[in-house]
Each structure stands twice: as structure tokens, then as C-alpha cells.
mmCIF file of C-alpha atoms in Angstrom:
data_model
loop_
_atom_site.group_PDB
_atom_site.id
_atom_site.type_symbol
_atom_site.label_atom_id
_atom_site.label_comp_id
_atom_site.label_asym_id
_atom_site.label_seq_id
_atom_site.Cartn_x
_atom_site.Cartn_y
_atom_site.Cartn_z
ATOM 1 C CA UNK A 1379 -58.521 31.436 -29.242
ATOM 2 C CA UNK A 1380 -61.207 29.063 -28.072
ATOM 3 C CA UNK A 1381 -59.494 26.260 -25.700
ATOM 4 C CA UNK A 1382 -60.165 22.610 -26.697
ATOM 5 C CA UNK A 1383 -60.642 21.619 -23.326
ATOM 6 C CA UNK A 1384 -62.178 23.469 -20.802
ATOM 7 C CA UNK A 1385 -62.089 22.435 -16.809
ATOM 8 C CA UNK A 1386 -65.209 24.013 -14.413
ATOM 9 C CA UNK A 1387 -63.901 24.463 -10.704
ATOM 10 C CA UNK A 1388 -62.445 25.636 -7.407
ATOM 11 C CA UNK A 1389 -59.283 27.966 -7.613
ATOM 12 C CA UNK A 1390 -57.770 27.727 -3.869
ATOM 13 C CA UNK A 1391 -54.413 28.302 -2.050
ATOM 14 C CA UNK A 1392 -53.415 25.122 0.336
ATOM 15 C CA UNK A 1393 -50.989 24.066 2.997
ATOM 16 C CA UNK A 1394 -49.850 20.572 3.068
ATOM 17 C CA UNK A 1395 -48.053 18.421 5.439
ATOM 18 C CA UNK A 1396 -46.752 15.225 3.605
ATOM 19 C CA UNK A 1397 -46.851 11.942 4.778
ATOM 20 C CA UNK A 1398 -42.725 12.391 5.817
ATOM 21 C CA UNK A 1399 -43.639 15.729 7.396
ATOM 22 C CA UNK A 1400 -42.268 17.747 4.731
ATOM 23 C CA UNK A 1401 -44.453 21.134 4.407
ATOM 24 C CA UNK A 1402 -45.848 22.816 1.424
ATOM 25 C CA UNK A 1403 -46.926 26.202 2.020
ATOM 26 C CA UNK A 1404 -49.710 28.657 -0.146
ATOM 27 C CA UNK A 1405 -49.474 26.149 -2.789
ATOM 28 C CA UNK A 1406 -51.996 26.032 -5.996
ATOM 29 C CA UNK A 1407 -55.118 24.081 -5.323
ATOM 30 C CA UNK A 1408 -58.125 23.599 -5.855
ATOM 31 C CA UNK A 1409 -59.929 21.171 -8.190
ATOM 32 C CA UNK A 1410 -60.506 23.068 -10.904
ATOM 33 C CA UNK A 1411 -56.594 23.926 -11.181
ATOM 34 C CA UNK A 1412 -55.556 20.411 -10.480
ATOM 35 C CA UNK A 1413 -58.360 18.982 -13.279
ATOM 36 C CA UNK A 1414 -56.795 21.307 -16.062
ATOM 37 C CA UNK A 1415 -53.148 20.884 -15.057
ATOM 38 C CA UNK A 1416 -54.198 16.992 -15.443
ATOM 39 C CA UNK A 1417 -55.200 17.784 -18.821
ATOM 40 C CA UNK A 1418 -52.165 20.431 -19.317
ATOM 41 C CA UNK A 1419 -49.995 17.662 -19.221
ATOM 42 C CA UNK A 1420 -51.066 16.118 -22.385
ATOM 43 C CA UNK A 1421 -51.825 19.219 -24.385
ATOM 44 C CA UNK A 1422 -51.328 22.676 -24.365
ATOM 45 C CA UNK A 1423 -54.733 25.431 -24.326
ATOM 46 C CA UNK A 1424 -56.780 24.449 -21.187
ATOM 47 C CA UNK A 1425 -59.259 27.047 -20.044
ATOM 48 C CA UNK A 1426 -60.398 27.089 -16.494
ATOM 49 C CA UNK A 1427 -63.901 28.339 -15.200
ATOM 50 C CA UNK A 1428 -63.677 29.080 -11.816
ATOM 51 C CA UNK A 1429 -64.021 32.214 -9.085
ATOM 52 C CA UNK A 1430 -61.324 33.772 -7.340
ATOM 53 C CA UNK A 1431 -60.254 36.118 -4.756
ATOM 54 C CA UNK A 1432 -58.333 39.286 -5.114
ATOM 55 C CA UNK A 1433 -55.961 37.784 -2.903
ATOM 56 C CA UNK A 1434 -54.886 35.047 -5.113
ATOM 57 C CA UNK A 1435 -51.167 34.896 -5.090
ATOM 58 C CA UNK A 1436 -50.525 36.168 -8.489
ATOM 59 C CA UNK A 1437 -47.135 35.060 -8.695
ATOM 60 C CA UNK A 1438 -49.153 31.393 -8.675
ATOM 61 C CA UNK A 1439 -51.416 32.877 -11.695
ATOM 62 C CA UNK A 1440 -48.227 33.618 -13.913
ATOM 63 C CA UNK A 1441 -47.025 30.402 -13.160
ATOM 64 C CA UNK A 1442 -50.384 28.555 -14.621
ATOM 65 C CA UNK A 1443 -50.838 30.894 -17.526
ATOM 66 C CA UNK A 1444 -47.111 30.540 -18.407
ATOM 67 C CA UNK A 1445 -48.048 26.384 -18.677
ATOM 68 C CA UNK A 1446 -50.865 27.361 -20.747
ATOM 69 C CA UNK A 1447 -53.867 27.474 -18.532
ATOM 70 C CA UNK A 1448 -56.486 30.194 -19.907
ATOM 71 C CA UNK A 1449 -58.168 31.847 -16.981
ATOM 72 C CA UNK A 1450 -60.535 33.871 -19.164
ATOM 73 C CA UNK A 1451 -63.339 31.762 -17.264
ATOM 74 C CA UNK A 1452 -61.945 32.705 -14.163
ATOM 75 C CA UNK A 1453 -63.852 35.423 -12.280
ATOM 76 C CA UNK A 1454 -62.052 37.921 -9.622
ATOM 77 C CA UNK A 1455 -63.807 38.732 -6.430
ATOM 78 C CA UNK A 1456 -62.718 41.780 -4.325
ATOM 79 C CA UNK A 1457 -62.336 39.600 -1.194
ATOM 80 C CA UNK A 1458 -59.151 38.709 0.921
ATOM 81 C CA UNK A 1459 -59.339 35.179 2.462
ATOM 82 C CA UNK A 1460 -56.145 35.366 5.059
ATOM 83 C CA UNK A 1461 -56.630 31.534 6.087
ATOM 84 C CA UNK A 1462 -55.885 28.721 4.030
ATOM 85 C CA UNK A 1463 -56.796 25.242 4.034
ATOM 86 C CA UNK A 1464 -54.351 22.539 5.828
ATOM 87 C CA UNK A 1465 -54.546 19.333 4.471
ATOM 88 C CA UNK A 1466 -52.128 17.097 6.777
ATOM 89 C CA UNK A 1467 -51.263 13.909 5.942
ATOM 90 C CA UNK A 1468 -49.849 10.332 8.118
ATOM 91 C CA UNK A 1469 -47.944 7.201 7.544
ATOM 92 C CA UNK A 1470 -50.230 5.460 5.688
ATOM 93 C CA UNK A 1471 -51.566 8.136 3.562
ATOM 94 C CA UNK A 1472 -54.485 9.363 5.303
ATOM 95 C CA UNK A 1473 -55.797 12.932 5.121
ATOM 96 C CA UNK A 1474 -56.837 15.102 7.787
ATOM 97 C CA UNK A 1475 -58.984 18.523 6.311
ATOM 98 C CA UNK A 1476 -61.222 20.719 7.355
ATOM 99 C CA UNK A 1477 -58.406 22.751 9.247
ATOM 100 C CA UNK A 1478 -57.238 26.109 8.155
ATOM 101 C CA UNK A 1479 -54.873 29.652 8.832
ATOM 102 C CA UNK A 1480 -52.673 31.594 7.544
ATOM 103 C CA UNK A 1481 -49.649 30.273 6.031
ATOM 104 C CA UNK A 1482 -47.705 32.570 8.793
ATOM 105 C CA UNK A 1483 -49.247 30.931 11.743
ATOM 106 C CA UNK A 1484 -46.917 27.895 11.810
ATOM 107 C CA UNK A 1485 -43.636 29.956 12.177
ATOM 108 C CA UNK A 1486 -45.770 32.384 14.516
ATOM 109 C CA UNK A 1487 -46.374 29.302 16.607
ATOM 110 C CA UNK A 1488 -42.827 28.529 16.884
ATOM 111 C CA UNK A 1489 -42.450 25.164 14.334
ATOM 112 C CA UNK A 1490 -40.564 24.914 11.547
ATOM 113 C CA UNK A 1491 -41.763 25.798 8.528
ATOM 114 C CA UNK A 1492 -39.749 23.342 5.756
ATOM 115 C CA UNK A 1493 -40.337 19.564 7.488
ATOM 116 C CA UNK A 1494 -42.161 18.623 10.603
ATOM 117 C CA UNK A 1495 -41.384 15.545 12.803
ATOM 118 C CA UNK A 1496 -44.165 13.209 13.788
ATOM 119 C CA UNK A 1497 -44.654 15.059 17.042
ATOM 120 C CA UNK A 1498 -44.553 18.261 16.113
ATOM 121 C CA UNK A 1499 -47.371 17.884 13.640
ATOM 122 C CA UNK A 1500 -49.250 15.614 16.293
ATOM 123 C CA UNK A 1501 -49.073 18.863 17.748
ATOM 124 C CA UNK A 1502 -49.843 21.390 14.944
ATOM 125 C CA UNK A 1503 -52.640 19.329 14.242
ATOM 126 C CA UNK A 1504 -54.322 19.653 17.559
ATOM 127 C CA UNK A 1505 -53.572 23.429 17.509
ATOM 128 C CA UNK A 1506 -55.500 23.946 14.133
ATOM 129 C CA UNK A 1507 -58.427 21.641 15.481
ATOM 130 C CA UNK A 1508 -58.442 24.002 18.777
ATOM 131 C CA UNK A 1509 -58.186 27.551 17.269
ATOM 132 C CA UNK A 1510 -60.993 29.462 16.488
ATOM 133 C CA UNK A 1511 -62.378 30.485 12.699
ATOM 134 C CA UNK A 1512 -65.023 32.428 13.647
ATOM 135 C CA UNK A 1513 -63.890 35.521 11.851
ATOM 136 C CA UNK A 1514 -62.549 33.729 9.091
ATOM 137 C CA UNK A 1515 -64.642 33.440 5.251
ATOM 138 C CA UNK A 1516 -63.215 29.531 4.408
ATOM 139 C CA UNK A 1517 -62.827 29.127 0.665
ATOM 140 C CA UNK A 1518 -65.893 26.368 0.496
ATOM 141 C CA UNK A 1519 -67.981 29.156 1.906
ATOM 142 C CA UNK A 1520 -66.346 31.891 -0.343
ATOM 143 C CA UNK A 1521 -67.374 29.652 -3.220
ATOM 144 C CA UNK A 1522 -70.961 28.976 -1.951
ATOM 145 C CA UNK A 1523 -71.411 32.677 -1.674
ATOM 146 C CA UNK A 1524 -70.313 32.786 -5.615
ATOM 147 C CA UNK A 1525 -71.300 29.809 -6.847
ATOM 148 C CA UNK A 1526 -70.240 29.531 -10.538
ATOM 149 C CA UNK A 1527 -72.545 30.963 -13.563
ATOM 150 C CA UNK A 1528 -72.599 30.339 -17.398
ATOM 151 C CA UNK A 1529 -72.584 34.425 -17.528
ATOM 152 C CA UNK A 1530 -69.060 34.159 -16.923
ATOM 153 C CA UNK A 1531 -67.746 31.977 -19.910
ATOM 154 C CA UNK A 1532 -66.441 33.419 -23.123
ATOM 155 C CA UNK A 1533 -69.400 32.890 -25.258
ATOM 156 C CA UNK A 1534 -66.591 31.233 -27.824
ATOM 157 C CA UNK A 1535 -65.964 28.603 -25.412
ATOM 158 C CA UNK A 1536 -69.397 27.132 -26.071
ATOM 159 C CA UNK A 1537 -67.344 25.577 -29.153
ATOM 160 C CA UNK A 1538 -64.361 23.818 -26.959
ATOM 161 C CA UNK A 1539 -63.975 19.693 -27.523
ATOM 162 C CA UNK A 1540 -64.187 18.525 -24.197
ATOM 163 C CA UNK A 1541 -65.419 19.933 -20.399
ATOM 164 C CA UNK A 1542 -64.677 18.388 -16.978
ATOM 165 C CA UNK A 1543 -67.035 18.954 -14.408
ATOM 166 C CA UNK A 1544 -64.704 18.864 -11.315
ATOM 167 C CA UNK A 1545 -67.045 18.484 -8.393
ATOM 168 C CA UNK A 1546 -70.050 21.220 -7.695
ATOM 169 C CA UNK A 1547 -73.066 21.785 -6.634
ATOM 170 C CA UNK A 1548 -75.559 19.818 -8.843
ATOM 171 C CA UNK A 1549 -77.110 23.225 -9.922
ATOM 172 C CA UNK A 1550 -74.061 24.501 -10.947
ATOM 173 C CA UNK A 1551 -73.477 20.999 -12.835
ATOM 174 C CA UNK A 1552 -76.707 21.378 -14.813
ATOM 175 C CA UNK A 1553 -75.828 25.262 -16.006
ATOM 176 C CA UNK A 1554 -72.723 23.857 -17.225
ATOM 177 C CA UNK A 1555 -74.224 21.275 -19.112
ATOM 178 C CA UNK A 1556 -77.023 23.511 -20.635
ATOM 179 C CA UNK A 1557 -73.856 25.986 -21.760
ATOM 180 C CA UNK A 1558 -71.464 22.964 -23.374
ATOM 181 C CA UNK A 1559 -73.567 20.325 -24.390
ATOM 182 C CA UNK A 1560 -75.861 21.915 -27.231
ATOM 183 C CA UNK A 1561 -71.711 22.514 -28.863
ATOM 184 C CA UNK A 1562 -71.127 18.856 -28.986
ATOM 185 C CA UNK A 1563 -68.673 19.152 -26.208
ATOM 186 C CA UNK A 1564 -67.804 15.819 -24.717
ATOM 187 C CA UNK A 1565 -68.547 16.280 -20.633
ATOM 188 C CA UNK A 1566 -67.367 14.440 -18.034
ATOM 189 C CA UNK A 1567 -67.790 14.787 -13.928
ATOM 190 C CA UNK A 1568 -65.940 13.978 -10.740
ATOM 191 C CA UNK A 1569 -69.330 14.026 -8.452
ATOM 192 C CA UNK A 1570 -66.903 14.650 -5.049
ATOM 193 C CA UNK A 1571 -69.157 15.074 -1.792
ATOM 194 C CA UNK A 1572 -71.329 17.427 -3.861
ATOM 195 C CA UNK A 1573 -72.913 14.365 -5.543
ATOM 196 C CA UNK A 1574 -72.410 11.986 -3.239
ATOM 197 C CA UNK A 1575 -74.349 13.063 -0.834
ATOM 198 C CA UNK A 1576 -77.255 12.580 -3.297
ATOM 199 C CA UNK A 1577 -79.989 9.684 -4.250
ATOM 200 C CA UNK A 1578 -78.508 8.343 -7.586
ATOM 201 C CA UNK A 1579 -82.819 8.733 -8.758
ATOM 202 C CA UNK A 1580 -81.989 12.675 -7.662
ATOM 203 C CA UNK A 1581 -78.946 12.607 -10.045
ATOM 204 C CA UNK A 1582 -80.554 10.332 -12.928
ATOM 205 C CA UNK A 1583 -81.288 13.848 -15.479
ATOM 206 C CA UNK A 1584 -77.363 14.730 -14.560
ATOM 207 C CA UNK A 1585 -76.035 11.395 -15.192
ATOM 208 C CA UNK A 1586 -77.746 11.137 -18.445
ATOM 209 C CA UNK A 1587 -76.033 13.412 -20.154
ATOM 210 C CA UNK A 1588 -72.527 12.679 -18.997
ATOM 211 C CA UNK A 1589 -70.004 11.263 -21.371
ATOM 212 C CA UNK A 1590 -68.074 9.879 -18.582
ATOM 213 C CA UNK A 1591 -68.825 9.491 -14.758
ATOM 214 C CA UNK A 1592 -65.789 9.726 -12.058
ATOM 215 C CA UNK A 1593 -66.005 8.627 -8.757
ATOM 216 C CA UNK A 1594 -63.504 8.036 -5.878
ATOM 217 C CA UNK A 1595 -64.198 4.539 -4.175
ATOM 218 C CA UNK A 1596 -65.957 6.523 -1.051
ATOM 219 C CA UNK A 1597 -68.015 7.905 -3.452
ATOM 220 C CA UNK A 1598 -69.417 5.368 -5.199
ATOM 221 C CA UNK A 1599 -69.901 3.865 -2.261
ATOM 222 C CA UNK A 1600 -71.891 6.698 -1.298
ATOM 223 C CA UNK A 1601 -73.933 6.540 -3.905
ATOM 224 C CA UNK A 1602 -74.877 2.537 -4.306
ATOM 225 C CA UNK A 1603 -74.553 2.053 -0.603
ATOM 226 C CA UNK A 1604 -73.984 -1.737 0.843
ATOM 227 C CA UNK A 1605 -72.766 -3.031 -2.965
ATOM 228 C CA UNK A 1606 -69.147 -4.092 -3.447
ATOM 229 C CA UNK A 1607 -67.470 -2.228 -6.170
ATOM 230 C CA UNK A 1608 -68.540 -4.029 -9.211
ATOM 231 C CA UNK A 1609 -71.824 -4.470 -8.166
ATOM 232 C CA UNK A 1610 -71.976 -0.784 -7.570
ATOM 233 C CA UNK A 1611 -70.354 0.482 -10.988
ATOM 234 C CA UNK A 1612 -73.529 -1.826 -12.688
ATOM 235 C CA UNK A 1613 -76.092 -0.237 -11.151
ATOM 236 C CA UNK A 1614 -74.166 2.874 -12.054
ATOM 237 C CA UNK A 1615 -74.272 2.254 -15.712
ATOM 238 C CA UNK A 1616 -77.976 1.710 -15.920
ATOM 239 C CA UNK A 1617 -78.717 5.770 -14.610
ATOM 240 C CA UNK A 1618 -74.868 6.539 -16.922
ATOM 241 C CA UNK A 1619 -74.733 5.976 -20.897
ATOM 242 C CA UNK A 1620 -71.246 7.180 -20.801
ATOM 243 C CA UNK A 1621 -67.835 6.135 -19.620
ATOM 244 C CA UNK A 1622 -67.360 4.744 -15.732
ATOM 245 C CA UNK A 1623 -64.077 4.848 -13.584
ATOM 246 C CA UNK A 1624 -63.709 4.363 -10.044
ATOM 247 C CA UNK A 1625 -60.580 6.198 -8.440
ATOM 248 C CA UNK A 1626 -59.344 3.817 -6.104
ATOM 249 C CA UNK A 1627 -55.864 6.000 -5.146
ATOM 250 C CA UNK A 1628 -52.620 3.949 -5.261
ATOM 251 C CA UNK A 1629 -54.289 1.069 -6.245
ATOM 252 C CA UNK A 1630 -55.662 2.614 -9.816
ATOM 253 C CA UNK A 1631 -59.200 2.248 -11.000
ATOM 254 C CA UNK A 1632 -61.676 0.620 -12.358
ATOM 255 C CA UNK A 1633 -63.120 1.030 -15.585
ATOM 256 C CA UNK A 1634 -66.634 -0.480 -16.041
ATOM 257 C CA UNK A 1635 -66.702 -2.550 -19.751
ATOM 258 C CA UNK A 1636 -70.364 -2.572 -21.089
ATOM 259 C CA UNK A 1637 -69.621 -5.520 -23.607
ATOM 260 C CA UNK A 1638 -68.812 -8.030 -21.064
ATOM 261 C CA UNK A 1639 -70.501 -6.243 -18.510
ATOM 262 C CA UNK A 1640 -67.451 -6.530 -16.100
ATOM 263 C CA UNK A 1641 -64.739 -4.284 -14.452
ATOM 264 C CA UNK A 1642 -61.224 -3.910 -16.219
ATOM 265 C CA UNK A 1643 -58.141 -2.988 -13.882
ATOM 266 C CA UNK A 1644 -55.710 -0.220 -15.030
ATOM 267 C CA UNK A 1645 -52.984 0.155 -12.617
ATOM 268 C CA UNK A 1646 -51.685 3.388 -10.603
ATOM 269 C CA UNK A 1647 -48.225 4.136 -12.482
ATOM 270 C CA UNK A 1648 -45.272 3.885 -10.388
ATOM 271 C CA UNK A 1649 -44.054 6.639 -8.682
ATOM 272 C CA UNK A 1650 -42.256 8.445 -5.760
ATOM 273 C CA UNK A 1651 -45.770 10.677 -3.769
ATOM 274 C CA UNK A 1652 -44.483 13.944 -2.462
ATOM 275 C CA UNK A 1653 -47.969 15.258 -1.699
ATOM 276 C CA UNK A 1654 -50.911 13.461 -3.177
ATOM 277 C CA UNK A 1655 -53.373 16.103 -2.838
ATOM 278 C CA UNK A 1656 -55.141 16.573 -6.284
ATOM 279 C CA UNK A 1657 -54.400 12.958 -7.439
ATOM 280 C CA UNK A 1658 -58.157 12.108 -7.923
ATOM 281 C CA UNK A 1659 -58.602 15.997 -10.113
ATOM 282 C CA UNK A 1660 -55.476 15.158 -12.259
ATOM 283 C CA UNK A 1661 -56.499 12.038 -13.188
ATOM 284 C CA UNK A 1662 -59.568 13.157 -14.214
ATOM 285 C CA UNK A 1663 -58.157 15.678 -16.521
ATOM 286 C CA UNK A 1664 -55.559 13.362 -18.003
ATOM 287 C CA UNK A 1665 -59.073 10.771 -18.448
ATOM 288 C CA UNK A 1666 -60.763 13.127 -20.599
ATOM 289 C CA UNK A 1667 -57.808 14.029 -23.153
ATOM 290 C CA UNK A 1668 -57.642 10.379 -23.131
ATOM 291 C CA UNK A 1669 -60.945 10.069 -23.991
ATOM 292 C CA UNK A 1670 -61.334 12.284 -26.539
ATOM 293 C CA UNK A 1671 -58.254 11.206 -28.034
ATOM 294 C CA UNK A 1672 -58.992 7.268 -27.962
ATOM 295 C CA UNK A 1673 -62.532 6.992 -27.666
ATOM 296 C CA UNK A 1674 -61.812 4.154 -25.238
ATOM 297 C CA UNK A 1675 -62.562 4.450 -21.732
ATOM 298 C CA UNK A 1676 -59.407 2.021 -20.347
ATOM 299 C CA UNK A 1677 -56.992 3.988 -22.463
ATOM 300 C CA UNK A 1678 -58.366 7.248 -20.832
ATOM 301 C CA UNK A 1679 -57.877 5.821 -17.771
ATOM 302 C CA UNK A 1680 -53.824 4.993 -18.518
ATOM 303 C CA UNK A 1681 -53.843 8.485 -19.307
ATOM 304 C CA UNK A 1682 -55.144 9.796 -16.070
ATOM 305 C CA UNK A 1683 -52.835 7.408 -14.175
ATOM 306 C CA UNK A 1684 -49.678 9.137 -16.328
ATOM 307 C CA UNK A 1685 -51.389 12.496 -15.060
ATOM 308 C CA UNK A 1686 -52.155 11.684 -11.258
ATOM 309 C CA UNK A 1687 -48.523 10.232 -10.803
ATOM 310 C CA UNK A 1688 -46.781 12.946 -12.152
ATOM 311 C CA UNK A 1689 -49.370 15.638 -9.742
ATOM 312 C CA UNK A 1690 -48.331 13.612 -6.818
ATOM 313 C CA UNK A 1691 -44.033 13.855 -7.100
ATOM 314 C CA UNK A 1692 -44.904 17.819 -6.314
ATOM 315 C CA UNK A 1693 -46.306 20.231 -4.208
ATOM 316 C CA UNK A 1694 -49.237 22.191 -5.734
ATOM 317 C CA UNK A 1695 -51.190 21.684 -8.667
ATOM 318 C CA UNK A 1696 -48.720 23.728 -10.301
ATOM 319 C CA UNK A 1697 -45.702 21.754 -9.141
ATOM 320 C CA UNK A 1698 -45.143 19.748 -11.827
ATOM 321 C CA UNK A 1699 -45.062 22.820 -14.616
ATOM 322 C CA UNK A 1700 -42.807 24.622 -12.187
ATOM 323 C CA UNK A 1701 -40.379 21.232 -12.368
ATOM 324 C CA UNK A 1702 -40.661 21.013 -16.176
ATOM 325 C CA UNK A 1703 -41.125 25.107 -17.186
ATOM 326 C CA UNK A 1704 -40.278 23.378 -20.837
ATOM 327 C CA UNK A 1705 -43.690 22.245 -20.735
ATOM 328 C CA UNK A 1706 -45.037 18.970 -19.231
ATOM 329 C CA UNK A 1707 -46.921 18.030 -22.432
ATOM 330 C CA UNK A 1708 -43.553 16.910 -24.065
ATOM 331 C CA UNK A 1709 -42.928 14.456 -21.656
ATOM 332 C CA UNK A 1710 -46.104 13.189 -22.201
ATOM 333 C CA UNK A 1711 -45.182 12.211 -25.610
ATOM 334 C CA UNK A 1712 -43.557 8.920 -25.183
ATOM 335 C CA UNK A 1713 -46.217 7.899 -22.867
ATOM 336 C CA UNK A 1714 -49.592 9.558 -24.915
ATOM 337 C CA UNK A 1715 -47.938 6.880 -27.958
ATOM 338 C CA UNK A 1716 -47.957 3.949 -25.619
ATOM 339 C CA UNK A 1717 -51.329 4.503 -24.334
ATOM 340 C CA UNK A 1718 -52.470 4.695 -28.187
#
């Protein structure tokens, strides 16, 4: 079966420590995963293109095929990565990364291993900053070394609905739109640091052919430096034809309106964060089945909220199809009528 949507990304196993010190250990990420489960929660038949290691937790991989995630994009490398990215989190919501190990180290190093006080990861913290990682293969630089290739889609995928471009390597961006585009696909990006980094003149034959542009606020920031946000999401839209959203995190996002040439507000949906890593991927998946399925940017954008808050109440991109194994689509009912 060809998927209708089909999500182009990282495939990565995480350790969190929440905001309240609760820990989350070998966990689903990546933004690939997080970007289809977005869209998983909507409709059933997302495929993921993405590259793996052999050392994947494969009890994680039942768990996403079993919520109907197609991983015949997904590429297995005979590597082992033993370290795993930390992604520790304070009071106020903001992210340390960068820092990795094993998910073993923090019982080796004598702390617990379900909820950390505020001292203790004070002080895991500064032990991951301290040791060394010399011998270690990151996943960033795993993917690097295998960046993702068009050779490793099902040629039958060239005929899905809808791709999202969760964030890459601009190279890797442009294969992907020379495989989907010619189909009539609808593509949309998240541009992450990969873009961001860039001169939006560098990015101008990208952005053209984009249904939909993503940023976070940093990133757009990035890329129209020294503009506030509205000013920055215009001089987005003349290098853009297609939809444009700024993430803005518990405050919601911004959805740029070409008619009146002005920002509409949609608002974060209301609910309890457990771990808000992946909020930014999900929404973007829950944006595109919105788009496809309304045509209207500000209803996508409802959508992705719906997605994000229901990614952010668990721990790993698979959390919330482990807390619903019924199937998170059906929830979605109620709410994908409201939105409409």
C-alpha cells in the first residue's frame, strides 16, 4: 500500500529529564518519528523515510508499526550507537542538549533513575557536560555520515498526498523535493538549524516550491534577523508561495494571512506537559493533515496544536500510541470535526 502521507527524518533514541525532574529513559525520538506520529494522530498509514541503526530498540519499532507508522523508507545501518542524547529540562521550560550516554550511566553514577530532585540533576547535568565522548559516534554525526537518499524510497511512494520535510540538510531537502513533487504531493518543511543557519537568497529555489514553510520563533528569527515577528513572516512570504506558521511553543503560532497581509493567532491547546520534546515535529505533522484536509492554513494550524498537546502529556514520540494502543486517530475525531 502506498501511504498518503509520508514524513522524511531522524529516527533517534533520547533521555529526558522533565521540567519536575521526572526521567524518561531510551525513549522514541527523533524528528522524523515525532513528525509522523503528529500526523498518526489524525489518520492511520504514515510512512517514515529515515536511517537507522541496528541498535534501534526494536521493541520501540513494534510499538510504531503497531500505530501504523510504515518504516519501508526507513534504512538499517549495521552500527551500534551505545550513547544517547539527554535533553534536560528546568522550571521554566528551558532545554539543555548537546549532552549524551548511555541510558545505564545514571544508575551507574549512583542517581535515581525514575525522578530527579533539582540538585541532583544540577548535578547530572554537570557530569554529562564534564565526561568525555571522544569514542562515542553521536546520532547527528551517524546521520551526517548517512545522510538520506531518494534510492531508498519505495518507488510507489512517489504517489503519496502529502510529505513533511522535518529538518535536513538543504541537499537532502532538494532530493526530496525532486522525488515527491513531480507526483503532485503537497510538501511542507520545518527548516530547524539546518536552514536557519542559511541566507533566505541561499534558500529562495527551496522555498519556492514549498506548500507550507514551518519555523520555530528562533528560527525565523534566524533567518530575517533584527525584524519582529510579523515583519519577519512578510518578508518570508515574498521568497514562500505557500502556507507560513511560526511555532512559538506554549504560546501557539502564527499563521501569516496573504489577503490582509497580517498575522492570525491560533492558540496552544490546553494541556498538562510531561516532556515537551517533539512539540515543534508533532505539530508539524498534525499541520499538514490539516492542510491537506482544509486547504486552509489556520485550520492546519488548530490541527497541529491538537497534535503537539497531546505529544507533550508523554514521554517519547511514541508515548501517546502507547497511552491510547486503540489508536490515537479516534480521539482525534471529535476534535478533526471542530477544526472543520
Amino acid at each position: 500500500m502506498i501511504p498518503d502521507l509520508v514524513t522524511v527524518g531522524g529516527l533517534t533514541v533520547d533521555n529526558v529529564v522533565a521540567a519536575d525532574g521526572t526521567v524518561g529513559l531510551a525513549k522514541a525520538g527523533g524528528n522524523g518519528a515525532y513528525s509522523a506520529v503528529g500526523a498518526l494522530m489524525w489518520r492511520p498509514g504514515v510512512g517514515l523515510v529515515s536511517t537507522a541503526v541496528a541498535s534501534y530498540p526494536l521493541e520501540t519499532i513494534r510499538r510504531l508499526e503497531s500505530g501504523g507508522l510504515d518504516l519501508g523508507g526507513v534504512v538499517w545501518r549495521d552500527e551500534e550507537l551505545t550513547s544517547c542524547n539527554w535533553f534536560i529540562y528546568d522550571a521554566e521550560g528551558r532545554r539543555e542538549e548537546g549532552l549524551s550516554s548511555p541510558p545505564g550511566a545514571l544508575a551507574e553514577a549512583g542517581f535515581p533513575t525514575d525522578r530527579l530532585s533539582p540538585r541532583q540533576a544540577s548535578q547530572w547535568r554537570e557530569i554529562l557536560r564534564a565526561r568525555s565522548t571522544t569514542n562515542e559516534i553521536s546520532y547527528s554525526e551517524f546521520r551526517n555520515r548517512h545522510p538520506l537518499s531518494q534510492r531508498q524510497i519505495p518507488p510507489a511512494w512517489k504517489d503519496t498526498r502529502a510529505v513533511l520535510l522535518a529538518p535536513s540538510q538543504p541537499d537532502v531537502m532538494h532530493e526530496m523535493l525532486d522525488f515527491f513533487k513531480p507526483g503532485g504531493a503537497v510538501v511542507i518543511a520545518d527548516p530547524g538549524w539546518q536552514l536557519a543557519e542559511h541566507k533566505l537568497d541561499e534558500l529562495a529555489p527551496l522555498l519556492s516550491k514549498l506548500d507550507a514553510f514551518l519555523p520555530s520563533e528562533v528560527e525565523l528569527r534566524a533567518l530575517v534577523p533584527g525584524a519582529d515577528l510579523e515583519h519577519a513572516l512578510r518578508v518570508l512570504s515574498e521568497y514562500c508561495p505557500g502556507a507560513l506558521a511560526v511555532k512559538l511553543g506554549a504560546k501557539g503560532s502564527l499563521v501569516w494571512n496573504r489577503v490582509t497581509d497580517t498575522p492570525a493567532s491560533v492558540p496552544a491547546e490546553a494541556t498538562e506537559t510531561v516532556d515537551p520534546t517533539g512539540a515543534g515535529d508533532s505539530f508539524c505533522g498534525g499541520f499538514l493533515v490539516g492542510l491537506l484536509e482544509t486547504g486552509d492554513a489556520v485550520q492546519a494550524a488548530r490541527f497541529g496544536s491538537m497534535s503537539a498537546s497531546r505529544i507533550v502529556a508523554h514521554f517519547g514520540a511514541d508515548g501517546a500510541l502507547l497511552a491510547h494502543p486503540d489508536g490515537v486517530s479516534a480521539l482525534s475525531q471529535k476534535a478533526a470535526m471542530e477544526c472543520r
